[in-house]
The first five atom37 places (N, CA, C, CB, O) and aatype in JSON, in Angstrom:
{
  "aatype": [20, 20, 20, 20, 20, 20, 20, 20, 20, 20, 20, 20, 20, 20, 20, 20, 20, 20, 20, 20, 20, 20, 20, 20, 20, 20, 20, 20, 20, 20, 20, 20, 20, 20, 20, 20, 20, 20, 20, 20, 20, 20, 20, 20, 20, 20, 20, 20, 20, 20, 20, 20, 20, 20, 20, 20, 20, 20, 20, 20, 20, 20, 20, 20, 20, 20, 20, 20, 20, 20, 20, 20, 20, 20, 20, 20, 20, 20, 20, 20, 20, 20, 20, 20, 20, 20, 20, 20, 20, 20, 20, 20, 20, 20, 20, 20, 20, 20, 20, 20, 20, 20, 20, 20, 20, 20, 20, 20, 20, 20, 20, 20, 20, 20, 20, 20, 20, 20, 20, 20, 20, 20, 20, 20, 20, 20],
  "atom_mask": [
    [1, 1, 1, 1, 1],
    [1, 1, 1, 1, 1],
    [1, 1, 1, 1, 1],
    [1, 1, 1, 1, 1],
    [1, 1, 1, 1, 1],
    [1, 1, 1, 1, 1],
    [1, 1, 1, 1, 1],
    [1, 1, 1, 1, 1],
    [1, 1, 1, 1, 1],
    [1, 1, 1, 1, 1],
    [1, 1, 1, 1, 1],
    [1, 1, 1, 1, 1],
    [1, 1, 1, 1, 1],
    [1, 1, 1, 1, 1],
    [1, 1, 1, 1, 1],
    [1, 1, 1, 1, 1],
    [1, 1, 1, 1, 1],
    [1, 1, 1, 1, 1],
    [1, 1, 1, 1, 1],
    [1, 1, 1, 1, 1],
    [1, 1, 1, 1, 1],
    [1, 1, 1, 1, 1],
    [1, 1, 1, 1, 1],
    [1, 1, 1, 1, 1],
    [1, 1, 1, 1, 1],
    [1, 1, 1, 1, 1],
    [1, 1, 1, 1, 1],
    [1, 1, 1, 1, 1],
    [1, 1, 1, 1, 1],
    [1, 1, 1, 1, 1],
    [1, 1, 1, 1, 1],
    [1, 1, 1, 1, 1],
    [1, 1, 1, 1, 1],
    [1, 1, 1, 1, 1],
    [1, 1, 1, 1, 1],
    [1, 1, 1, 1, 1],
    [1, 1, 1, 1, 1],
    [1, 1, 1, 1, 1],
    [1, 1, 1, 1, 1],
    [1, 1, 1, 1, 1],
    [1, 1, 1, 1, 1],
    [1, 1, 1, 1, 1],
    [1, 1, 1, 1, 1],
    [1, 1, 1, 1, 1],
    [1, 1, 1, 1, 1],
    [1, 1, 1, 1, 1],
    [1, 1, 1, 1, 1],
    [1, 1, 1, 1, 1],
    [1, 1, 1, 1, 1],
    [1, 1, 1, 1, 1],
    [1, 1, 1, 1, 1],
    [1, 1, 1, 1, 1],
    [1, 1, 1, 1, 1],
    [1, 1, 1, 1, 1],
    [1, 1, 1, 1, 1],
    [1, 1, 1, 1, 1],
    [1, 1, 1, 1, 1],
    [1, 1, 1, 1, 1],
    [1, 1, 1, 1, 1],
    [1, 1, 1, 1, 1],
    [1, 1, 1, 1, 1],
    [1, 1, 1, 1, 1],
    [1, 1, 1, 1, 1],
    [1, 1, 1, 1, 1],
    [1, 1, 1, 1, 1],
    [1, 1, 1, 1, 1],
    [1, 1, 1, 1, 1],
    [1, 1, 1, 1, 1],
    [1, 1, 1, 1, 1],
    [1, 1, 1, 1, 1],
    [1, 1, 1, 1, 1],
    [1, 1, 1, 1, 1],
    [1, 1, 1, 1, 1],
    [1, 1, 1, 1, 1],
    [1, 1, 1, 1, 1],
    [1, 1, 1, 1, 1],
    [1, 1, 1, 1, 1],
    [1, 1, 1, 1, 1],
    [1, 1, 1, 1, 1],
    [1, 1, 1, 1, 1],
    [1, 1, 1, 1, 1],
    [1, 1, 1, 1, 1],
    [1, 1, 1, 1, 1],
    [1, 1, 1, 1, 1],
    [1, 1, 1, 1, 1],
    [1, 1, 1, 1, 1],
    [1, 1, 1, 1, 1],
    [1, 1, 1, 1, 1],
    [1, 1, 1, 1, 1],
    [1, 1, 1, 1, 1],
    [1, 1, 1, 1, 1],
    [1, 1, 1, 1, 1],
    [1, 1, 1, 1, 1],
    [1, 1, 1, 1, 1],
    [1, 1, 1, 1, 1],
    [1, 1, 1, 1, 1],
    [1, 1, 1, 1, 1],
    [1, 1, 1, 1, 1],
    [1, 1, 1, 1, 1],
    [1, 1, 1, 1, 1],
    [1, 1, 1, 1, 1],
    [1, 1, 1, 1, 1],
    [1, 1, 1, 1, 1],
    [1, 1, 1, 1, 1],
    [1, 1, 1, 1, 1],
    [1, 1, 1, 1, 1],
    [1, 1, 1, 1, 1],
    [1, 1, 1, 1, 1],
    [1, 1, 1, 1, 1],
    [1, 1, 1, 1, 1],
    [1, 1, 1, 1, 1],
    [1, 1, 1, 1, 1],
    [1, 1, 1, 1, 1],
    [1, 1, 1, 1, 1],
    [1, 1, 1, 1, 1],
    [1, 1, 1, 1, 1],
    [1, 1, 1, 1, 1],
    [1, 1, 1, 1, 1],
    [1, 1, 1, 1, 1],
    [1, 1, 1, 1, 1],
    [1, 1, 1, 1, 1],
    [1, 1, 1, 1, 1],
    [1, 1, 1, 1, 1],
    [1, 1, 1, 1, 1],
    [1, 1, 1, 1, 1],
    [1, 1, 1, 1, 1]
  ],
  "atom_positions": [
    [[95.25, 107.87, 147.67], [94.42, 109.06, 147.73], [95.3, 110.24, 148.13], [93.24, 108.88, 148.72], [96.04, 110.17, 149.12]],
    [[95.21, 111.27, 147.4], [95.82, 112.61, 147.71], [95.78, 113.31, 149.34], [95.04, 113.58, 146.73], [94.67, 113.62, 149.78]],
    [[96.68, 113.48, 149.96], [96.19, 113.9, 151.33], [95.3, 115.15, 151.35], [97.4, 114.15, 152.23], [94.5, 115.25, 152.28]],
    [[95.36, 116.22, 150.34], [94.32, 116.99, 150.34], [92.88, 116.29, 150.27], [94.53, 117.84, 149.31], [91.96, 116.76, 150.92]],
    [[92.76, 115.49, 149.7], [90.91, 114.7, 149.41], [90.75, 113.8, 150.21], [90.48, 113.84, 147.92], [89.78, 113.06, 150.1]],
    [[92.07, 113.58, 151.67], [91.57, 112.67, 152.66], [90.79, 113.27, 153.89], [92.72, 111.92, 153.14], [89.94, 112.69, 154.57]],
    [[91.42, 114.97, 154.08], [91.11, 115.75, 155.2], [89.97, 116.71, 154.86], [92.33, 116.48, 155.66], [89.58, 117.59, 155.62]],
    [[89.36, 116.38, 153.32], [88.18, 117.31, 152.76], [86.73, 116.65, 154.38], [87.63, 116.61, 150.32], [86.71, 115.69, 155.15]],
    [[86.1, 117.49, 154.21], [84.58, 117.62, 154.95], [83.61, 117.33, 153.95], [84.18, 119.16, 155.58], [82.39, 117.35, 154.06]],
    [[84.31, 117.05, 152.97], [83.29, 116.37, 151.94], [83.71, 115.31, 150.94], [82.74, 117.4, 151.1], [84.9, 115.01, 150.99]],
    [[82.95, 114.67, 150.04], [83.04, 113.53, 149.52], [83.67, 114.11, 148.14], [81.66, 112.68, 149.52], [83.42, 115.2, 147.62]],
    [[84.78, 112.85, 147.58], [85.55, 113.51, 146.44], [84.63, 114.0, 145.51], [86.52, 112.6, 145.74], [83.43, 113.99, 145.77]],
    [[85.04, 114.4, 144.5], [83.83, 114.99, 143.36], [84.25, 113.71, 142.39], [84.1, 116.99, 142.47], [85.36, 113.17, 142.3]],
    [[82.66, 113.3, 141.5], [82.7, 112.17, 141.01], [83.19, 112.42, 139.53], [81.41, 111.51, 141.2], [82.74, 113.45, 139.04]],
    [[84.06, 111.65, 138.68], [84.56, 112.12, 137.51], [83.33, 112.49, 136.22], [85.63, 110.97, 137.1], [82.18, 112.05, 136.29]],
    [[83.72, 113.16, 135.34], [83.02, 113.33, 134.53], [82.5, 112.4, 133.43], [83.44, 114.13, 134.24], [83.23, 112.01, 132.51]],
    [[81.33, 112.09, 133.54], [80.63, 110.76, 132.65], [80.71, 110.96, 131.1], [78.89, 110.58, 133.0], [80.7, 112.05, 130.54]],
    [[80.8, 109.59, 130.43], [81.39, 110.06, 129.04], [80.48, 110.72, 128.42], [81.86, 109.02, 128.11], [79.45, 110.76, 129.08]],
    [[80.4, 111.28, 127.41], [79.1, 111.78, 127.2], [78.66, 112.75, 127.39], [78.43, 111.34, 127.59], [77.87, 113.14, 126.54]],
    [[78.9, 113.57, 128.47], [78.57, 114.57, 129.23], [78.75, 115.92, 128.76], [79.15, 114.42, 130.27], [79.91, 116.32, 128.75]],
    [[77.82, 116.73, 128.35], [78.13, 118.01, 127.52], [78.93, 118.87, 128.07], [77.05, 118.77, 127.19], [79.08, 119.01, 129.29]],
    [[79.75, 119.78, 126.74], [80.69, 120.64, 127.5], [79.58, 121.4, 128.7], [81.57, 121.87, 126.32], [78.36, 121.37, 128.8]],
    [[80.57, 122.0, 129.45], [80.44, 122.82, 130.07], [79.69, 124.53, 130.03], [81.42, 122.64, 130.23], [80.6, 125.09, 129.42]],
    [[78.83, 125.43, 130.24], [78.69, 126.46, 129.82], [79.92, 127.27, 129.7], [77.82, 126.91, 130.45], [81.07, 126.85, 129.77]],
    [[79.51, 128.54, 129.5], [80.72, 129.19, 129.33], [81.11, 129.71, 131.17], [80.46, 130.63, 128.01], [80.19, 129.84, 131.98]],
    [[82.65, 129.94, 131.58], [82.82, 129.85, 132.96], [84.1, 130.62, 133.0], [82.85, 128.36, 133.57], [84.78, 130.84, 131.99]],
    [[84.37, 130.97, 134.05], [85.85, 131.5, 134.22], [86.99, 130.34, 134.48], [85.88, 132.54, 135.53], [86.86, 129.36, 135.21]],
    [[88.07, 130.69, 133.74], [88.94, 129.55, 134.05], [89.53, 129.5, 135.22], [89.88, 129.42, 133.23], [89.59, 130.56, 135.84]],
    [[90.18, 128.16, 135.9], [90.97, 128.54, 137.19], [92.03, 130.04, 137.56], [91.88, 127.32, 137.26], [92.0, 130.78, 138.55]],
    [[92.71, 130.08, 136.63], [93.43, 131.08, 136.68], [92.34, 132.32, 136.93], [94.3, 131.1, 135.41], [92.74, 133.17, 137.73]],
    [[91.13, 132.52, 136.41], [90.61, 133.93, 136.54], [89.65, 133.81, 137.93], [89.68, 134.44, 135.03], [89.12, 134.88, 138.2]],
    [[89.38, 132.91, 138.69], [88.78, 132.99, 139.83], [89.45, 134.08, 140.7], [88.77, 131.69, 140.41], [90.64, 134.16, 141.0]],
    [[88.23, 135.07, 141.11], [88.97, 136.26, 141.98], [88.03, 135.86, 143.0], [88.98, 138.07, 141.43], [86.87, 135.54, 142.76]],
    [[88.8, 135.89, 144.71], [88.2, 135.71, 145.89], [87.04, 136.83, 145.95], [89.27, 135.78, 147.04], [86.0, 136.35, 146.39]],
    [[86.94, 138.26, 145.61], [86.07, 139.06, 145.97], [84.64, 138.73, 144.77], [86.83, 140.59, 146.0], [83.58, 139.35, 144.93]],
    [[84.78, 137.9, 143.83], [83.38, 137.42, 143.08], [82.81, 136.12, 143.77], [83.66, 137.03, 141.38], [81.61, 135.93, 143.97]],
    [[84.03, 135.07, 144.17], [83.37, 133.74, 145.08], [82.59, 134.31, 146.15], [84.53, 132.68, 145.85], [81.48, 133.83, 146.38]],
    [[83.1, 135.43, 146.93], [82.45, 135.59, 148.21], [81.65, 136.71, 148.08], [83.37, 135.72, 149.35], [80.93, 137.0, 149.03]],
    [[81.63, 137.34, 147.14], [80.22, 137.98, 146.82], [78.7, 137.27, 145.81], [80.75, 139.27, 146.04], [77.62, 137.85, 145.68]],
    [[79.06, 135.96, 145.25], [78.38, 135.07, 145.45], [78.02, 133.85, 146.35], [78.51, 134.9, 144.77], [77.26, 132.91, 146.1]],
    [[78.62, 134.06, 147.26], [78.27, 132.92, 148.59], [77.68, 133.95, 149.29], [79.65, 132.03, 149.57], [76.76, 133.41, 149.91]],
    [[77.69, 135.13, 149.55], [76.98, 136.07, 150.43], [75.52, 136.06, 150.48], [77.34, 137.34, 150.09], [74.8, 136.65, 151.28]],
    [[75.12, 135.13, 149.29], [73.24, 135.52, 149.58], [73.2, 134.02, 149.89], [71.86, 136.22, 147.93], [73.74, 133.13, 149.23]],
    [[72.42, 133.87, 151.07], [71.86, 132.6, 151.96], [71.29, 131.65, 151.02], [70.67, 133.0, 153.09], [71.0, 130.54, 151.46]],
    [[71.1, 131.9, 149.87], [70.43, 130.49, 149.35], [71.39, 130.07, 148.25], [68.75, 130.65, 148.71], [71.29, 128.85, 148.07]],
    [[72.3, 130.64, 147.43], [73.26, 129.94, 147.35], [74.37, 129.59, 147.85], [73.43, 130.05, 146.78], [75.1, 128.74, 147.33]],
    [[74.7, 130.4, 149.24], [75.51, 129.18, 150.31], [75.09, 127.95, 150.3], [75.42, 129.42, 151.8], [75.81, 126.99, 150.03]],
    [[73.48, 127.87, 150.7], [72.23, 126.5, 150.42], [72.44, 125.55, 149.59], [70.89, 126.88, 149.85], [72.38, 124.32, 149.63]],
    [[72.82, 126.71, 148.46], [73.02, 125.22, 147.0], [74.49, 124.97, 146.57], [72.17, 125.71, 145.15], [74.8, 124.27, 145.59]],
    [[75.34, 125.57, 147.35], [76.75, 124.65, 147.48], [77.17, 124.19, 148.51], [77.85, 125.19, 147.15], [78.29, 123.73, 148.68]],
    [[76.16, 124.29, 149.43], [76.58, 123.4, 150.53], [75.87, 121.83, 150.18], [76.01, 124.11, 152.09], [76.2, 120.65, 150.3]],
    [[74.71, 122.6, 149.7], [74.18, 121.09, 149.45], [74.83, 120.02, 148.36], [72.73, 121.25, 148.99], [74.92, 118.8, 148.44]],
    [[75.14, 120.73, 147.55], [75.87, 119.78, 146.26], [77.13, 119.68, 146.55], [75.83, 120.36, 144.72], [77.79, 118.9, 145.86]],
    [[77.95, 120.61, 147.91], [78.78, 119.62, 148.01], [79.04, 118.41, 149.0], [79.6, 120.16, 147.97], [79.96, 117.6, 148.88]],
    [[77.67, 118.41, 150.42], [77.58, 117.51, 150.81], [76.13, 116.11, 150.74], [77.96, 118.08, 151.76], [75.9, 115.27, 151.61]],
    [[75.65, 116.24, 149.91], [74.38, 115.52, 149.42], [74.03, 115.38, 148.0], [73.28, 116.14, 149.95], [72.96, 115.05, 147.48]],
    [[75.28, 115.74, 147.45], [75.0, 115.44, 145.83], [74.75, 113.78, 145.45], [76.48, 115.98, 144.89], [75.89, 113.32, 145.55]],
    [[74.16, 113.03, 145.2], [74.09, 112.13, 144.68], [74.66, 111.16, 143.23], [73.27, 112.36, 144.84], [74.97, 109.97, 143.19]],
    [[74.63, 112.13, 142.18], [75.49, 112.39, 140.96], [76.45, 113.19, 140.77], [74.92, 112.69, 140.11], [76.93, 114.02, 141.53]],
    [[76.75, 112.86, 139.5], [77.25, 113.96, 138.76], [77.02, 115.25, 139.08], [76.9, 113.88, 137.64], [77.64, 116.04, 139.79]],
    [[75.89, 115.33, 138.34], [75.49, 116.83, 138.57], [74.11, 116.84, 138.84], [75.77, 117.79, 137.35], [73.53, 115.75, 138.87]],
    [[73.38, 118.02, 139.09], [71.99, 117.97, 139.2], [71.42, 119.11, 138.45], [71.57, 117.96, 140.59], [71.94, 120.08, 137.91]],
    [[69.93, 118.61, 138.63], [69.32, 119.96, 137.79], [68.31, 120.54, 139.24], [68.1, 119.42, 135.95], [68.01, 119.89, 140.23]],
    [[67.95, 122.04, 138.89], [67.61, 122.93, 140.16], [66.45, 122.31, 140.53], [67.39, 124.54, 139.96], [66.55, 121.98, 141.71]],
    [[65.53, 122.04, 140.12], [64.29, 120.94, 140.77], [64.98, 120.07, 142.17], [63.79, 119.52, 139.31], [64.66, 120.12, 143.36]],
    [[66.06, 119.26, 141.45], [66.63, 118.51, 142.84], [66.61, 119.15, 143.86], [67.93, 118.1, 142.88], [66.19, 118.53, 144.83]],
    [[67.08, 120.82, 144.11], [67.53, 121.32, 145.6], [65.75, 121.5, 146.24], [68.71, 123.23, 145.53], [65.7, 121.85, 147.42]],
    [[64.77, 121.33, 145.74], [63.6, 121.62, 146.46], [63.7, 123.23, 147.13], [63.43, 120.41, 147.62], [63.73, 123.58, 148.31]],
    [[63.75, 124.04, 145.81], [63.75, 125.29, 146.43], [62.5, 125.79, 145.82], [65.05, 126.19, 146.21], [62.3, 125.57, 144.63]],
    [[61.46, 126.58, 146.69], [60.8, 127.0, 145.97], [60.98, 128.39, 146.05], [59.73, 126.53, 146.1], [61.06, 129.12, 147.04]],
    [[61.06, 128.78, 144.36], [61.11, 130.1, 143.98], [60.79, 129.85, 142.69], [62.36, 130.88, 144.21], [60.56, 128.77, 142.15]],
    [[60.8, 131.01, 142.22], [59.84, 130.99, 140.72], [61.28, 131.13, 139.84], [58.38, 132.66, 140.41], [62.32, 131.69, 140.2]],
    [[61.03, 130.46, 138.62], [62.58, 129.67, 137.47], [62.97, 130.71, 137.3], [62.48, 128.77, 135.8], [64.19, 130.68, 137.5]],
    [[62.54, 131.96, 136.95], [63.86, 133.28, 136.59], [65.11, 133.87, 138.07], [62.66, 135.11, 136.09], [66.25, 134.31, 137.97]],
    [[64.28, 133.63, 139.27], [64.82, 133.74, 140.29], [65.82, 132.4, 140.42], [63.79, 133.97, 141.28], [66.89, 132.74, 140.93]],
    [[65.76, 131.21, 140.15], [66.85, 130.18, 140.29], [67.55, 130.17, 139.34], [66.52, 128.94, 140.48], [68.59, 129.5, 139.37]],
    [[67.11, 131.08, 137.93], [68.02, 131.08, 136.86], [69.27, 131.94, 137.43], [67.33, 131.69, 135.48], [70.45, 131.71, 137.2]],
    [[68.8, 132.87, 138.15], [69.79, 134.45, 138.49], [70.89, 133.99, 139.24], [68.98, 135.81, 139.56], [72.08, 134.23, 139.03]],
    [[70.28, 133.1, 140.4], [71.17, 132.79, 141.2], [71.78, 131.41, 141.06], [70.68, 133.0, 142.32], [72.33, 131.04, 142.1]],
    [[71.85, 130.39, 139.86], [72.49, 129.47, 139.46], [73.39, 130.25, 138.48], [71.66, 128.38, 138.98], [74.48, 129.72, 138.28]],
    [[73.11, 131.51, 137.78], [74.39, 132.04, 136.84], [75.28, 132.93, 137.34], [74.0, 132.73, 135.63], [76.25, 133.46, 136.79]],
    [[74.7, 133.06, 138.85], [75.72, 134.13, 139.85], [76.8, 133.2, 140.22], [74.94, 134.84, 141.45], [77.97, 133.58, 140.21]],
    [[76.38, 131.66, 140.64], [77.65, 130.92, 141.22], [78.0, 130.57, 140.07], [77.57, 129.72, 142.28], [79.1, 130.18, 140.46]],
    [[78.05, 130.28, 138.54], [78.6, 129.91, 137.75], [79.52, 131.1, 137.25], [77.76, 129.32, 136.99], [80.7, 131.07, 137.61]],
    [[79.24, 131.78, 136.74], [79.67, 133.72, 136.2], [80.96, 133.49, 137.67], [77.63, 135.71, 136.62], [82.13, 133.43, 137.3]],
    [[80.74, 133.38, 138.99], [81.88, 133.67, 140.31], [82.8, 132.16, 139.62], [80.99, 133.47, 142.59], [84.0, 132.25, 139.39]],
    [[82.06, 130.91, 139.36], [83.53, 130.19, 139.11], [82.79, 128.98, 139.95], [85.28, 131.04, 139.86], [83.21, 127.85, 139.7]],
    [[81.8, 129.09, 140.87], [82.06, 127.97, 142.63], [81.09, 127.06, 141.56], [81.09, 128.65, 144.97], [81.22, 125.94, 142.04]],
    [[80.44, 126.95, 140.7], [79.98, 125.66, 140.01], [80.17, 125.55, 138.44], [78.46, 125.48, 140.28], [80.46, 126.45, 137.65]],
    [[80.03, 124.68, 138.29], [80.05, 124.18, 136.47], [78.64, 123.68, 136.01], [81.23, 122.66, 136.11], [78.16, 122.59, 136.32]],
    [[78.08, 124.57, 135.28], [76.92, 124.0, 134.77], [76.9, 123.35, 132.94], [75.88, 125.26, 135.03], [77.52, 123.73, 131.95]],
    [[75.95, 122.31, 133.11], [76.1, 121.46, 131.53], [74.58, 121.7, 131.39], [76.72, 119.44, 131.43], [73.72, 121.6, 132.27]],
    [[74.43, 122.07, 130.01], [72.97, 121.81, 129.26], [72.75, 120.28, 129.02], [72.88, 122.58, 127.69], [73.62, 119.57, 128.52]],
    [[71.47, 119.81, 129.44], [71.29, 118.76, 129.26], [69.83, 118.84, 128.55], [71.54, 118.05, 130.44], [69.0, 118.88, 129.46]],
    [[69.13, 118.87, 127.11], [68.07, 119.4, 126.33], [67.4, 120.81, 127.47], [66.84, 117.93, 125.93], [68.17, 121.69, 127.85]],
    [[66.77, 120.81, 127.64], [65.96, 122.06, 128.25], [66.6, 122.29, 129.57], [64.27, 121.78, 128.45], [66.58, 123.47, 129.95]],
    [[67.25, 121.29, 130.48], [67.9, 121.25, 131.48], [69.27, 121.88, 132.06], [67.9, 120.32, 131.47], [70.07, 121.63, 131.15]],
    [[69.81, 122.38, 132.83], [71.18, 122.64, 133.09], [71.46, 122.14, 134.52], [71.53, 124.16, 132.89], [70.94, 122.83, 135.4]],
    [[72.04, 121.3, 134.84], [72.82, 120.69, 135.78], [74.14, 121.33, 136.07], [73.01, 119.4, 135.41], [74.84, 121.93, 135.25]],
    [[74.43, 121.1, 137.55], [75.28, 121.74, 138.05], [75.91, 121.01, 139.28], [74.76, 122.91, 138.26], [75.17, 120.57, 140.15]],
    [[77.48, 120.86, 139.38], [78.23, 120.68, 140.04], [79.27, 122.16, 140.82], [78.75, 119.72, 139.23], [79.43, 123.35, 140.54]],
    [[79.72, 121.31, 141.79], [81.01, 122.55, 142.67], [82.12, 121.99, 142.08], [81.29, 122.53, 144.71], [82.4, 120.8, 142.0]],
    [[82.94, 123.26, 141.52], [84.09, 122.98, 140.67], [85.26, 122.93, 141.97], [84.35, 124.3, 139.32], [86.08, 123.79, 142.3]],
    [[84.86, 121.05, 142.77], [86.17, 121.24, 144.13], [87.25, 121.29, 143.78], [86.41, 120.2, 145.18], [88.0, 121.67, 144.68]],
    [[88.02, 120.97, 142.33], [89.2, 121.12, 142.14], [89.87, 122.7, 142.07], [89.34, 120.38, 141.04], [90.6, 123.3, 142.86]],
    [[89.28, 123.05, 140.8], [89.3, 124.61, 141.05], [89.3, 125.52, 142.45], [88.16, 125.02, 140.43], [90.24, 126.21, 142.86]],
    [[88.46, 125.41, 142.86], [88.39, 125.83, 144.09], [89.13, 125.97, 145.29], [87.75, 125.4, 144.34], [89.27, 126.96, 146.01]],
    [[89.61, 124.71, 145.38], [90.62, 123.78, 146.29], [92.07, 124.73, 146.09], [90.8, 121.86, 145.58], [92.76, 125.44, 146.82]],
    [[92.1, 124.32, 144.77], [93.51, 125.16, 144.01], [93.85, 126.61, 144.79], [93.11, 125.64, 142.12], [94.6, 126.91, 145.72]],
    [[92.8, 127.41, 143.85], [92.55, 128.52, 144.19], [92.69, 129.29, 145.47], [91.65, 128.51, 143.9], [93.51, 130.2, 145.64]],
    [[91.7, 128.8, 146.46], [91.5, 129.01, 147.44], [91.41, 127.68, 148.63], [90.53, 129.77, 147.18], [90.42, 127.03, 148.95]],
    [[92.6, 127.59, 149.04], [92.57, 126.12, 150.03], [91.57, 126.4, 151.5], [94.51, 125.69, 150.67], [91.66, 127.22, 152.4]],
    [[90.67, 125.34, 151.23], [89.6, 126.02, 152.91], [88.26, 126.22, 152.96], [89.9, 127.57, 153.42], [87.42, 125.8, 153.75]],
    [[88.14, 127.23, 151.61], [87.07, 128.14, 151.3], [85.76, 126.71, 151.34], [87.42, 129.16, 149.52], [84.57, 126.67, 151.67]],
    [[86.57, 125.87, 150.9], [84.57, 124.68, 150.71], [84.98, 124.28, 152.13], [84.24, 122.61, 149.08], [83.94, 124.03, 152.75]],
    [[86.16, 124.1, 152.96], [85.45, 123.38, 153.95], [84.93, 123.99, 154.63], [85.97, 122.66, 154.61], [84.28, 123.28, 155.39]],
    [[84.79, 125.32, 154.9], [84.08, 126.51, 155.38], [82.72, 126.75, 154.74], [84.91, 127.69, 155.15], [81.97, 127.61, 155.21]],
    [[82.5, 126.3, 154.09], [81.16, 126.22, 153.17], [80.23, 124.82, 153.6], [81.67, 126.09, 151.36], [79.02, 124.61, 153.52]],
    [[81.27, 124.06, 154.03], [80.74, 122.28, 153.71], [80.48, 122.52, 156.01], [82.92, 120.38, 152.63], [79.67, 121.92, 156.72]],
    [[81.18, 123.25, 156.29], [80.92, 123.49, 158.33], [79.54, 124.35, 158.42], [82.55, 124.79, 159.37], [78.74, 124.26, 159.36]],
    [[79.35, 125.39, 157.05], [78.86, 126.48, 157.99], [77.02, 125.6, 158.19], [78.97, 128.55, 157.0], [76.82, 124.76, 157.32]],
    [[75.94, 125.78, 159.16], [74.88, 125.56, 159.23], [73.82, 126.7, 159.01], [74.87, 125.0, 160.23], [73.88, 127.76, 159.64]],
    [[73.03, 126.48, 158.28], [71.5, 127.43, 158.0], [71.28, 127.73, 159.07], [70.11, 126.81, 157.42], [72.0, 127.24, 159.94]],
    [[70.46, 128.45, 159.37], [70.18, 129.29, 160.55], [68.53, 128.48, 160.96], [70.16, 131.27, 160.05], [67.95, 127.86, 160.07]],
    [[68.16, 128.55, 161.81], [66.83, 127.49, 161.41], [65.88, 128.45, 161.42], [66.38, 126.14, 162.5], [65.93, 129.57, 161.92]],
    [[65.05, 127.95, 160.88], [63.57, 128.95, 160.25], [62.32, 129.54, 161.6], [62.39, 127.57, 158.93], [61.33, 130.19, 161.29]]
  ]
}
């Protein structure tokens, strides 16, 4: 095991299943800029949904029903294409569906820290 993915605060990311549709369209590693990641982690509920997928993901990927957020679908559309458009997830069409993972490699690369600072920080309680 890589010593970077031994000292992660989170669980490796699981490989990609065969089968599995490309990807939407995304910025490549090279174009990740720190001032779009952290102006999409700045609104509290998608800190929520990459903290959660990167410590309670179960699969691959998931679709937005899984995070039990309630908000109405154009509002989870906005803010599932804000962290995708910044780079911090990869979303796949799956028929009517889009699932979504945290791109930890990318990320990692990019910016060394930034998820385990994501994977420490706690919600504020209600």
């Amino acid at each position: 095991m890589p010593e970077a993915a031994a000292t992660r605060p989170f669980p490796t990311p699981r490989p990609v299943p065969a089968g599995a549709p490309e990807p939407l369209p995304e910025p490549a590693r090279a174009e990740l800029r720190l001032e779009a990641v952290l102006g999409a982690l700045s609104d509290p509920l998608r800190l929520r949904v990459v903290r959660t997928l990167l410590l309670e993901s179960e699969a691959f990927d998931h679709p937005c029903g899984w995070f039990g957020i309630d908000r109405p679908k154009s509002s989870l559309t906005h803010h599932f294409r804000a962290l995708r458009e910044a780079g911090l997830i990869r979303q796949r069409q799956y028929g009517l569906e889009r699932r979504s993972h945290v791109r930890v490699d990318d990320l990692e690369a990019r910016f060394p820290g930034l998820l385990a600072l994501v994977a420490a920080w706690r919600p504020p309680a209600p």
